[in-house]
mmCIF file of C-alpha atoms in Angstrom:
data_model
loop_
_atom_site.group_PDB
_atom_site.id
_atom_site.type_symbol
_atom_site.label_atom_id
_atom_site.label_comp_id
_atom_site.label_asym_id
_atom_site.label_seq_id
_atom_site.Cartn_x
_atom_site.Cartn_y
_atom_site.Cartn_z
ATOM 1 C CA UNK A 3 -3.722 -4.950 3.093
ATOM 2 C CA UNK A 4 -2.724 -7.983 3.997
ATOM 3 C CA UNK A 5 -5.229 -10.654 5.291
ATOM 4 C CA UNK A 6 -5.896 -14.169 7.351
ATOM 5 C CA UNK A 7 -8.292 -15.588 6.458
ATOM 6 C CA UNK A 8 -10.476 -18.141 8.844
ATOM 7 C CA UNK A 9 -14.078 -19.878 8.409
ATOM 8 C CA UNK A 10 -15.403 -18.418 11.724
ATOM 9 C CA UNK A 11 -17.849 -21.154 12.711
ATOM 10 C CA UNK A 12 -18.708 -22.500 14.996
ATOM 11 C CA UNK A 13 -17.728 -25.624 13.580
ATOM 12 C CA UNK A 14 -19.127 -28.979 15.792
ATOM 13 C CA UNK A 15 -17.214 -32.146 16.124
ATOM 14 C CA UNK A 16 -18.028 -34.639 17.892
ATOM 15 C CA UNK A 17 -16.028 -36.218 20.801
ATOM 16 C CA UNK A 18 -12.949 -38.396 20.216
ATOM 17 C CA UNK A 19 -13.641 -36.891 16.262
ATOM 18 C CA UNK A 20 -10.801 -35.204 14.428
ATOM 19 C CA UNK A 21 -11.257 -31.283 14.120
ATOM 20 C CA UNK A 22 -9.743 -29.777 11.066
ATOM 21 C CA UNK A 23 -9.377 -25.891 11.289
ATOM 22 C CA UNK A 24 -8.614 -24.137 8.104
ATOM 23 C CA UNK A 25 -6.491 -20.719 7.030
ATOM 24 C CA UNK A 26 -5.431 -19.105 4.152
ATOM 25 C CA UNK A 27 -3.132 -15.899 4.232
ATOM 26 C CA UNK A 28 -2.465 -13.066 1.422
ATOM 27 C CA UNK A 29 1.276 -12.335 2.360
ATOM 28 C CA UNK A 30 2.905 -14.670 0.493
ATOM 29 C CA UNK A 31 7.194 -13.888 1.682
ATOM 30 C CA UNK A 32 5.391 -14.881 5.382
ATOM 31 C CA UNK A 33 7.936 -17.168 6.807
ATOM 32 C CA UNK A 34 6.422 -18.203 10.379
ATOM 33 C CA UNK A 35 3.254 -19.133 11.332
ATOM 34 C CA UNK A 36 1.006 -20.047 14.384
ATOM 35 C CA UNK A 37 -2.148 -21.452 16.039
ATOM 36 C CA UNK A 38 -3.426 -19.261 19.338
ATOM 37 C CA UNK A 39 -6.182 -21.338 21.428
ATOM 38 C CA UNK A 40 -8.956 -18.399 23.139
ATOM 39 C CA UNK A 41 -11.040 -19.124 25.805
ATOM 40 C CA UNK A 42 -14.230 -17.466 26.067
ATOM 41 C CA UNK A 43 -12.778 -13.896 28.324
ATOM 42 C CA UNK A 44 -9.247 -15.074 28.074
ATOM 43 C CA UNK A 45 -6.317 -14.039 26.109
ATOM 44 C CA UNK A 46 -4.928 -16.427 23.283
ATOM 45 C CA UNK A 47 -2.766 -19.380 24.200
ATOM 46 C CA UNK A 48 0.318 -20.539 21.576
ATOM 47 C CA UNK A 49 -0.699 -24.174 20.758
ATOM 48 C CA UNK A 50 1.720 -24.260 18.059
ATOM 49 C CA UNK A 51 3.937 -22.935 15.513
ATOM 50 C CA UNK A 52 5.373 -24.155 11.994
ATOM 51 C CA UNK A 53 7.792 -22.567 9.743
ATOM 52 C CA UNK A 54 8.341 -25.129 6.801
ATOM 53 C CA UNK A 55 6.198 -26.960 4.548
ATOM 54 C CA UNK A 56 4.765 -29.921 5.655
ATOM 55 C CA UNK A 57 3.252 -31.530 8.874
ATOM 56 C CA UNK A 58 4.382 -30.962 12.484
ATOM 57 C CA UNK A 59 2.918 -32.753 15.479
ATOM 58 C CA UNK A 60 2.231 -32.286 18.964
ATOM 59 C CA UNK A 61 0.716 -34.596 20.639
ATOM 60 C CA UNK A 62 -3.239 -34.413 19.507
ATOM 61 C CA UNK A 63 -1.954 -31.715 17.632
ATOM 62 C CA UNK A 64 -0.695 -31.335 14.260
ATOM 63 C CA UNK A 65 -0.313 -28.298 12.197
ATOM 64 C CA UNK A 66 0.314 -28.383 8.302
ATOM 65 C CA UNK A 67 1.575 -25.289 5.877
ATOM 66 C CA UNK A 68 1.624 -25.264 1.949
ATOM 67 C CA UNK A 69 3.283 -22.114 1.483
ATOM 68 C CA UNK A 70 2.560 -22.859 -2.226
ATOM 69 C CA UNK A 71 -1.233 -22.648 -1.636
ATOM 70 C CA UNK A 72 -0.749 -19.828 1.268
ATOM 71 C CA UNK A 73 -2.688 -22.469 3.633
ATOM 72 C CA UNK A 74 -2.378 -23.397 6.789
ATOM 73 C CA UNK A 75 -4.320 -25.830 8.863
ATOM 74 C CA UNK A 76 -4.693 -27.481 12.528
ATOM 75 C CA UNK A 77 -5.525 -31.120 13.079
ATOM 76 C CA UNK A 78 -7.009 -31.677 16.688
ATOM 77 C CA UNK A 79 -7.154 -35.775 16.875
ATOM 78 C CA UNK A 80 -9.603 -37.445 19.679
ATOM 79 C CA UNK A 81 -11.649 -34.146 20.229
ATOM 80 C CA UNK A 82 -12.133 -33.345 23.815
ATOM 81 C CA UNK A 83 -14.817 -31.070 25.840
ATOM 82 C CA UNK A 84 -11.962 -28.997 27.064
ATOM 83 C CA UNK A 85 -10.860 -27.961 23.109
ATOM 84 C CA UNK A 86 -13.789 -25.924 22.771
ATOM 85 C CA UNK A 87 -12.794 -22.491 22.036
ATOM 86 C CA UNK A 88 -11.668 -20.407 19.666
ATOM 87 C CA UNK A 89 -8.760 -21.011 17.606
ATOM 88 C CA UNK A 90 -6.679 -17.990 15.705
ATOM 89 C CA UNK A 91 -4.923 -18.179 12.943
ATOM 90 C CA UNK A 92 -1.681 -15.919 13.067
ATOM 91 C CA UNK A 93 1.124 -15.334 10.226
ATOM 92 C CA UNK A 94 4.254 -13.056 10.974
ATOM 93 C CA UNK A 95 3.650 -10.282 8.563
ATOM 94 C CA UNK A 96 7.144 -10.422 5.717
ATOM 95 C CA UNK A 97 8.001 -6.673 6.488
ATOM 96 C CA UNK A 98 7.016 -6.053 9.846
ATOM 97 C CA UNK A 99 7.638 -7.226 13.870
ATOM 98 C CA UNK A 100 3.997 -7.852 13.793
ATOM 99 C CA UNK A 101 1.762 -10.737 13.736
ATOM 100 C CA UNK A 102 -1.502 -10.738 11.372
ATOM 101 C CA UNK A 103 -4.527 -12.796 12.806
ATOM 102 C CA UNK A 104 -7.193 -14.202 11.417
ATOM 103 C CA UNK A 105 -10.988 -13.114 12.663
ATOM 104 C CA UNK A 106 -10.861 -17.060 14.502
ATOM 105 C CA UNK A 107 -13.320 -20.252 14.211
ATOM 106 C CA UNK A 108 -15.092 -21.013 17.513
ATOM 107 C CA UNK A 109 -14.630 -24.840 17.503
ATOM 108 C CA UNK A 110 -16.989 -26.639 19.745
ATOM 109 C CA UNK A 111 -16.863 -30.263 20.843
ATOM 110 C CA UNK A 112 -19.990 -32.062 21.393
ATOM 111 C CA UNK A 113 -19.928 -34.939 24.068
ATOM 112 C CA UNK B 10 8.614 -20.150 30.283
ATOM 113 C CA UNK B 11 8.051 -16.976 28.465
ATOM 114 C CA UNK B 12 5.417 -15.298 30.518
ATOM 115 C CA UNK B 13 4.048 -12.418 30.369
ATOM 116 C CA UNK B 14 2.235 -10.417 33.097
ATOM 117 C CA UNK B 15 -0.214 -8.020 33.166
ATOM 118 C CA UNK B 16 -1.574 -5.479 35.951
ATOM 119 C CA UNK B 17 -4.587 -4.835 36.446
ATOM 120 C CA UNK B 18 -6.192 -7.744 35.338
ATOM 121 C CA UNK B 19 -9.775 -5.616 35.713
ATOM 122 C CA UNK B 20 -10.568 -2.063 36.282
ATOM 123 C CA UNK B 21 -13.113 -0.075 36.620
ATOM 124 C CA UNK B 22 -13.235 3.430 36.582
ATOM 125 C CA UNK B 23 -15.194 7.512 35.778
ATOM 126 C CA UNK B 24 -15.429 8.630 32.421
ATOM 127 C CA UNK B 25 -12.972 11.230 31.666
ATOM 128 C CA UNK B 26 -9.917 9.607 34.192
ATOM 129 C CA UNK B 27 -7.019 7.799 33.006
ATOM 130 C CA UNK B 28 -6.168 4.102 33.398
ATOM 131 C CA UNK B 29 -2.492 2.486 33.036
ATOM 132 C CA UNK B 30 -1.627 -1.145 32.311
ATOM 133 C CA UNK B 31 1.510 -2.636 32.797
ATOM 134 C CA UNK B 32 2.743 -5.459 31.100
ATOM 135 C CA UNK B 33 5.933 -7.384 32.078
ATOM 136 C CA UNK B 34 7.987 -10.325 30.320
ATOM 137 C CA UNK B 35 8.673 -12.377 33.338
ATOM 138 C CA UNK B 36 11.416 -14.843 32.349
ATOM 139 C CA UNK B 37 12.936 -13.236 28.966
ATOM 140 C CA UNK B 38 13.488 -9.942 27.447
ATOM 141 C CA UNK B 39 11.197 -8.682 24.866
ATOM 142 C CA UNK B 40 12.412 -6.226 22.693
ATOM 143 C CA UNK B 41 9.061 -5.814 21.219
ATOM 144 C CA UNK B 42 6.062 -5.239 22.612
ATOM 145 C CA UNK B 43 2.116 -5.609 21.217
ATOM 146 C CA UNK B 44 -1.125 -4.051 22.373
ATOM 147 C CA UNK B 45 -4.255 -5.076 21.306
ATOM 148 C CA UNK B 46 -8.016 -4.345 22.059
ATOM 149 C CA UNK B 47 -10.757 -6.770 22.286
ATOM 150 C CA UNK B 48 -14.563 -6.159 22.142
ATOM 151 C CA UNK B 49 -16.916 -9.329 22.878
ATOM 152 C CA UNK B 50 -17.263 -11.546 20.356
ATOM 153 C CA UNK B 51 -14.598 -9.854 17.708
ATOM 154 C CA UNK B 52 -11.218 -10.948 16.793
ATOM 155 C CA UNK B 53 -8.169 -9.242 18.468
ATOM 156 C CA UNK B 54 -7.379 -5.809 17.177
ATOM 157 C CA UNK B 55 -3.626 -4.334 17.517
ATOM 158 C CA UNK B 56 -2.996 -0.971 18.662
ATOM 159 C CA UNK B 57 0.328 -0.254 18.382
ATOM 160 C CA UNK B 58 3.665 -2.460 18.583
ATOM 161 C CA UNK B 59 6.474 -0.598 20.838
ATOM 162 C CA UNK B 60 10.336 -1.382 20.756
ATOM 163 C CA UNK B 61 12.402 -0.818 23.723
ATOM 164 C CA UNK B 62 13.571 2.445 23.927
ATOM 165 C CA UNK B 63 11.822 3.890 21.023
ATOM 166 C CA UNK B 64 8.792 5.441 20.411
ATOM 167 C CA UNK B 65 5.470 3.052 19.767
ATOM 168 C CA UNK B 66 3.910 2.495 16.084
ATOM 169 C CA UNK B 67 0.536 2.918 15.639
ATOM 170 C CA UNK B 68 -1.821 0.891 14.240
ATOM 171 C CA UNK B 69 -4.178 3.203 11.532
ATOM 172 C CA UNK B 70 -7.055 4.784 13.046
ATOM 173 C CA UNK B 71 -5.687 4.820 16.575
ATOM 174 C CA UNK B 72 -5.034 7.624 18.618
ATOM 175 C CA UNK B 73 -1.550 8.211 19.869
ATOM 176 C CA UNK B 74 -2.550 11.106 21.906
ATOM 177 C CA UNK B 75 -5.619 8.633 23.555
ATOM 178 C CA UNK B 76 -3.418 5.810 23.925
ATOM 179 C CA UNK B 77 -0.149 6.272 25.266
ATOM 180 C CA UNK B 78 2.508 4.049 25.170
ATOM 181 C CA UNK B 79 5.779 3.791 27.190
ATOM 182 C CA UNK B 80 8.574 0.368 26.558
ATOM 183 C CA UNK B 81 11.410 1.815 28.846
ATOM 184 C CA UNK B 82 13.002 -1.488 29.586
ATOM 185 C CA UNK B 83 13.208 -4.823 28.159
ATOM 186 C CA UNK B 84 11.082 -5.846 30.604
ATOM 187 C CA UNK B 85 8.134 -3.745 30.953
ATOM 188 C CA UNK B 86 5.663 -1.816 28.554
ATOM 189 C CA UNK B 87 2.997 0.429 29.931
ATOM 190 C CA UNK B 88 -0.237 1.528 28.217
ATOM 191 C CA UNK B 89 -2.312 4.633 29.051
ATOM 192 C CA UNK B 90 -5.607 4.684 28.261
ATOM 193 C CA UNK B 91 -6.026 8.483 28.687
ATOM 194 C CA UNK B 92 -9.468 10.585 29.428
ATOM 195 C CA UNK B 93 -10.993 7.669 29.104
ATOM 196 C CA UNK B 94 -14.867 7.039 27.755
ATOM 197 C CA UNK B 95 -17.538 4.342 28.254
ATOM 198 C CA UNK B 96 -16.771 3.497 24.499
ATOM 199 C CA UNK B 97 -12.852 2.333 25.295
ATOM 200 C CA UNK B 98 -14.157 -0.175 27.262
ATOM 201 C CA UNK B 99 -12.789 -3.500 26.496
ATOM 202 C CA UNK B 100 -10.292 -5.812 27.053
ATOM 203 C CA UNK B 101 -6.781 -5.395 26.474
ATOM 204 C CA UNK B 102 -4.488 -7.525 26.035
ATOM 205 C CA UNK B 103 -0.883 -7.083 25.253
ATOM 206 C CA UNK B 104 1.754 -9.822 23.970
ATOM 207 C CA UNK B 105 5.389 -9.735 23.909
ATOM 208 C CA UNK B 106 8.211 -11.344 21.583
ATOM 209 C CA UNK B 107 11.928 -12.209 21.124
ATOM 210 C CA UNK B 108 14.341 -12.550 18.401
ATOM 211 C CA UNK B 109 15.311 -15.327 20.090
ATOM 212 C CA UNK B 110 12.010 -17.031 20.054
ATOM 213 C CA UNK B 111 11.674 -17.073 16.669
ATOM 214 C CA UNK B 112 8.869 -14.356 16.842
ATOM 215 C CA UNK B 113 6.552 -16.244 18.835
ATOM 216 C CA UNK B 114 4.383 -13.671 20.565
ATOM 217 C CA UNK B 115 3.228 -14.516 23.874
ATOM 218 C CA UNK B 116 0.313 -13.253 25.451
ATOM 219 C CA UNK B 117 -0.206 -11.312 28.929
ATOM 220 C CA UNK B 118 -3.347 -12.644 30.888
ATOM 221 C CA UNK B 119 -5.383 -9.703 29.507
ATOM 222 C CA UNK B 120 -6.826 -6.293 31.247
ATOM 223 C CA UNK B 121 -10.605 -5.658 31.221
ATOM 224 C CA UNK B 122 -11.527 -2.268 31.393
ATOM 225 C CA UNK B 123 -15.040 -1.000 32.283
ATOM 226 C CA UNK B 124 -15.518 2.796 31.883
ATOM 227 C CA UNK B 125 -18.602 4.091 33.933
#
């Protein structure tokens, strides 16, 4: 069975903070992988996506892979109100179309 | 770009009818399609994954007779939520992807169903 795995919170940060979101996944030939933003009764948002080791920025944004380690994270620099949600963890599964998500930390900014 | 419609975005409706939900990749073709089933406060849970013009996979423990799945174009993917119960309410949402974007899934605005 393969697996995401997320801390699911909630995890507090204060404003204008930096909000480090965690994942770890158990399929290690996974090639692509991505953050999903959820809003409480909405449907998940692509914030970003990385395929290669290392860092890769977006604006507050920045998303970091060691496929080594089978870890992903998501860097969310001067913390805003309006980042408080839920944030998924997804990894392309090796031998399928499908995408795996993790169970998703509920992030929650604190003015 | 890629979006990805879905109709209704809330329904309500008598135990033991059927619902349908149509989802539709506005602005690129999707050759594969993703269901998935939400109950408050849980993570997403995938249903099945359909490819144009063949018949949907299903995810274990879900019931391809209950949930019925049609991808006829590249465009649009319907799901039937058959005889439906009180307990298949929830909120589904379906997503859809491209080879060409690097299998990025993007999400339709989501479906809440309410089963009286």
């Amino acid at each position: 069975q393969k697996e995401v795995e997320q801390n699911s919170g909630p995890l507090s940060v204060p404003e204008g903070a930096i909000a480090s979101l965690n994942c770890t996944y158990s399929d290690r030939g996974s090639q692509s992988f991505f953050w999903y933003r959820q809003y409480s009764g909405k449907s998940p948002e692509l914030i970003m996506f990385i395929y290669s080791n290392g860092d890769k920025e977006d604006g507050r944004f920045t998303a970091q892979l060691n496929k080594a380690s089978q870890y992903v994270s998501l860097l969310i620099r001067d913390s805003q109100p309006s980042d408080s949600a839920t944030y998924l963890c997804a990894v392309k599964d090796s031998s399928a179309s499908k995408i795996i998500f993790g169970s998703g930390t509920r992030l929650s900014i604190r003015p | 770009g890629a979006v990805v419609s879905q109709h209704p975005s809330r329904v309500i409706c008598k135990s033991g009818t059927s619902v349908k939900i149509e989802c539709r990749s506005l602005d690129f073709q999707a050759t594969t399609m993703f269901w998935y089933r939400q109950f408050p406060k849980q993570s997403l849970m995938l249903m099945a994954t359909s490819n144009e013009g063949s018949k949907a996979t299903y995810e274990q423990g879900v019931e391809k007779d209950k949930f019925l799945i049609n991808h006829a174009s590249l465009t649009l993917s319907t799901l039937t939520v058959t005889s439906a119960h009180p307990e298949d309410s929830s909120f589904y949402i379906c997503s859809a992807s491209d080879r060409g974007l690097r299998n990025e899934q993007f999400f339709g605005p989501g479906t809440r169903l309410t089963v009286l």
